[in-house]
Amino acid sequence: MHASIRFALGGAAALAIGGGAALAQSQPASQPTDGHGLAHPAIWPKYHYPVPRDPAVEAKIADLLKRMTLAEKVGQLVQADLGSITPADMKKYHLGSILVGGNSGPNGNDFSPAPDWLKTADEFYLASIDKSDGGVGIPEIWGIDAVHGHANIIGATVFPQNIGLGAMRDPALIEKIGAATAQEVRVTGQEWTFAPTVTVPQDYRWGRAYEGYSSDPKLVASYVGAMVRGLQGPPDKPNLLARDKILASTKHFLADGGTKNGVDQGDAQISEKELRDIHGLPYGPAIENGVATVMVSFSSWQGRKMTGNKSLITGVLKDQMGFGGFTVSDWNAHGQVEGCTNDSCPQALMAGIDMYMAPDSWKPIYEDLLKRARAGTIPLSRIDEAVSDILRVKFRLGVFTAGKPSDRLLSGDWKILGSPEHRAIARQAVRESLVLLKNRGVLPLKPGGRLLVAGEGADDVSRAAGGWTISWQGTGLTNAMFPGSTTLWAGLKQAVTAAGGSAELSPDGSFTKKPDAAIVIFGEKPYAEFQGDRATLALDADLTGPYATMRKLKAQGIPVVAVMITGRPLEVNPALNTADAFVVAWLPGSEGGGLADVLIGDKAGKPRFDFRGKLPAAWPKTPSMADGALFAFGYGLSYKSPRTAWKPLPEIADNARDARVYFAKGVPAASWSLVLGNIDRADEKRITTVPADAIGGRAHVTATDAAVQEGARRVEVNDGGAALAVSSHDPINVSRETNGDVLVLFTVKVDKAPASAAVALRCDGSACGSRVLVSLPANGKYVRYGVPLKCFAAKGADMTKVTAPFILETTGPADYSLSEVRLGSDAEQVLPCG
Ligand code: BGC
Ligand code: BGC
C-alpha cells in the first residue's frame, strides 16, 4: 500500500518538478499579474546599518566619480567568471569584479593547486589597476563560493554544510568557522565570499536545502550575525585587508527557500507577511552586522523575478531595512527577468542590482549598459549611485591601499590552509552537529572490541562533503584531492585502535571474523542546485542497498549503528527500524574524526563527548511531508536521554522508485545509468563522469548545456554503430502505462544526423520487441520526441520487465545531445511505430 502511495506521488510530482525547473531556467517568467509580487516597504522592519560613513572616503568617491569615464563606471557594475575573461580583458574593460564559479579555476583547471589561485589573483588585480589607457584604475575584487570553508581549493578545511551547523545550535562556533574561512580565503588572495547563505528552506525536496542552516527563521537569524562578524570582523572597523578578514554576502534575497514544491529557481507563492517573517528575518542581523553585499535570488515571488523586483531590492532591502552595501545578482539571473536576455537587462540595474554577475555574458552586458548610458536611457544618477555603493565597499575593504594580493597579510601562508587549528574547529562542528535519533543502548561503542564499518561512503571525503566542494556538484573527486583530511572510517579506525581494539572496513558488510558491533554508513551522494531537486523526500532508490546490509548483520546477532550522510531529512524508515542506533551526520566535510569522538566511548565504555545536535528541520514520516513529522524540529537524543520503546515504522519496498523519469537535466535519475556500447551490446560502458570515451574510442561523451547548465550529455560518434541506453539492473513494469497512451519521451538535439536511427527497449537484460526506426534530422535544436510504448508491446516486448526503457541506436558518424528521457504524453513530435 505504501509502495503505491509513493508511486503516485513520485510519478506526478517528478513530472511537475522537472518541468518547473526547466521552465524557470529556459524561459523568462511570464509577466506577473498586476499587483502581484509588489512589496509594501512600509510594513517591513527598519534596521541600523552600523558601518560609519567616513567623510574622507566620501570625498574620495566623489573625486573618483568625477574622474572616471562612463565606460569605467559601467565596468564597475559588471562581474565576469574567471573561465570567460583574461587579464588582458580586465586591462581593457576594467570590470569591478571577477568570480570563480563552481566549475572554474585558474588556467581553466578547477583542480588548480593553491599557489595558482594567488598568482591568478595578482594577474587580475594588476590588470585592473593598469592606467596605461589613461583611466583611474580601480582595483577589482574576486568573489568565490567559500560556503563551507574555502572548499573550492585543494587542501582547505572543509566545514560541515550549513544544515549540519544548524543542528549544533552554537553561534559562537559559527563565528569561529567564519573567521577560519576568512583566513583560508586570504591565503589564496580572494577578497569576497558568496556566503553565508541565509535561506530558510520550507521544502526539503529543494536541491539547495543543505545550504540553509534551518527551516526555522529564528535559528537562521541567530547564526547570521555571528557568521558575518567571523568573516568581516566588527562593522565599525575599516580596512579588512589589513586584518584577516574578507567581504561577506548574504544570499539569496529573497525566499529562495520558499519556492513552490522546493523547485530551484522557482516561484515563492506566499503572502508578503510570510515573505517578511520567514525569509526576511535573517537579513535583519546581517544588516545590523554590516554585511557588505547581498546576492539577489534567481527565484520569483508571486510570479515576478526577484532580480527585477524594485519594490523588494530598492524599496525593502535598501530604503526600508537600511542595507548600506551593494547588491550583486546571481549567475546570469538577469536573463530570467521579465523582458530581459542574458545579454541585455537594464531592468536589473533599475530595480536596484548594483553589480551584474554576468559570468560569460559580461561583454554584451557591459556593451549594452554602456550604449544605453550613452544614449541616456539609463539615468547617470543610477549608475553613479551603484558605482558609489561598490566603491564604498572597496574602500571599506581597503583594496585601494592593500597592494597586490600576494603582498597582503596571510597571502601565500600555505600552512594556514587546512591548518590543525582550523581542522580542530571543523571537527568540533562535526561532533556538535551529529543528531541521535535512536539508541537502544548500543552507543557509545566500547573501543576495545572488534568493529566492522560497512556501507557506502565511509572512506570517501567527497561523499561527506557534498556539493560546492572543489567542483560545483562535488562529484568526480578522490580522497587524494583532500590532503590532510580524515574520512569517517579513518576517524573510527583511529579511535578504536588507539584503545586497543580492531576495526575492519568492508563496504558490503562481509567479514571473516564476527565483529562485536557494526557501523553502517549510508545516505545521499553529492549534488548542487537544481541537480539535487527531488520529487519526494525518499532516499534515492539506488542508495538503499545498505538497508540489506544492516538486516544481514542484525540477523547474525551483530549490533548495528546506522550513520546517515545527508543534505536533508529523508524517509529512511527501514534503516531506522533495523538499526539499534541511528545517527544523522549531515554533510560533515573533511574532519570525519568528529564522528568517532562521539560514537566511540572511553575504555570504560563511558562517552567521551555527548550528542548535542538537534534537528534543524522536521524529519518526515513518509516521502511526503504532508503525512507529518516522525521527529519534530528540535528533536535529538543524548546519552542522558531515557531509553524509550521503539514502535516499528511502516516501510516502503526498497525497490519502489519514481517510475517515470529516467534521465533528466543530463543525468540519470536514481537507480538508472547511462550506458554506451555497440548496437550488439558489446563493449558497453557506464558513463559516470564526463568527458568519457567509449566503444574503443569511437565515441566521446561530454557535458553540454541544454535548458540548464550541463543539462545534456553530448555523444559524438566517429563511425560504425552505437547504442546509447538508459538502463537499470532491476526491471520496471510499465504495462499499465503501455495500455494507456503513454510515450517514451526523449529530448535530443541532433547536430550531425546518423545514417540511420532506431529506438529500442531491453527487457530483463536482453533486447525485446523490435526496434522502431526513427528519423532524427540535424536541426541543432532540442526536440522532445515520443515513441508510443504500444509500438514495442505490439512487437512482442514484455512490458512487465523493462530494464532499459530507452536505447538510441545509430549507424555512421553522429553528433547528438540527450537531455531527458521519461514517460509522458507531451511530445513535441510523436514518431510512428514504423
Ligand atoms: C548560485 C550562487 C553562487 C553563484 C556563483 C549561482 O548559481 O546560485 O549561490 O554564489 O552561482 O557560483
Ligand atoms: C557554475 C556554478 C554556478 C552554476 C549556475 C555552474 O556552471 O560553475 O558556479 O552556480 O553554473 O547554474
Short mmCIF file of N, CA and C and ligand atoms in Angstrom, two decimals, residues 101-103 331 468 472 529-530 709, ligand 2:
data_model
loop_
_atom_site.label_atom_id
_atom_site.label_comp_id
_atom_site.label_asym_id
_atom_site.label_seq_id
_atom_site.Cartn_x
_atom_site.Cartn_y
_atom_site.Cartn_z
N GLY A 101 33.16 30.51 -10.62
CA GLY A 101 32.01 29.63 -10.45
C GLY A 101 32.48 28.27 -9.98
N GLY A 102 31.51 27.47 -9.61
CA GLY A 102 31.83 26.16 -9.06
C GLY A 102 32.71 25.29 -9.93
N ASN A 103 32.68 25.51 -11.24
CA ASN A 103 33.48 24.66 -12.12
C ASN A 103 34.66 25.39 -12.75
N TRP A 331 24.15 34.23 -10.95
CA TRP A 331 24.69 33.72 -12.20
C TRP A 331 23.73 33.85 -13.40
N TRP A 468 29.39 21.90 -3.96
CA TRP A 468 30.20 23.09 -3.68
C TRP A 468 31.50 22.71 -2.98
N TRP A 472 31.67 22.11 -8.72
CA TRP A 472 30.32 22.64 -8.46
C TRP A 472 29.43 21.58 -7.81
N GLU A 529 22.54 22.69 -6.37
CA GLU A 529 21.48 23.43 -7.04
C GLU A 529 20.40 22.48 -7.59
N PHE A 530 19.90 22.78 -8.80
CA PHE A 530 18.73 22.07 -9.30
C PHE A 530 18.99 20.58 -9.51
N GLN A 709 22.43 24.54 -17.28
CA GLN A 709 23.84 24.28 -17.50
C GLN A 709 24.14 22.80 -17.33
C1 BGC B 2 28.86 27.24 -12.14
C2 BGC B 2 28.32 27.49 -10.79
C3 BGC B 2 27.04 28.14 -10.95
C4 BGC B 2 26.12 27.35 -11.85
C5 BGC B 2 24.87 28.10 -12.10
C6 BGC B 2 27.90 26.41 -12.95
O1 BGC B 2 28.39 26.18 -14.21
O2 BGC B 2 30.06 26.59 -12.04
O3 BGC B 2 29.16 28.30 -10.03
O4 BGC B 2 26.48 28.29 -9.71
O5 BGC B 2 26.70 27.07 -13.07
O6 BGC B 2 23.85 27.36 -12.64
#
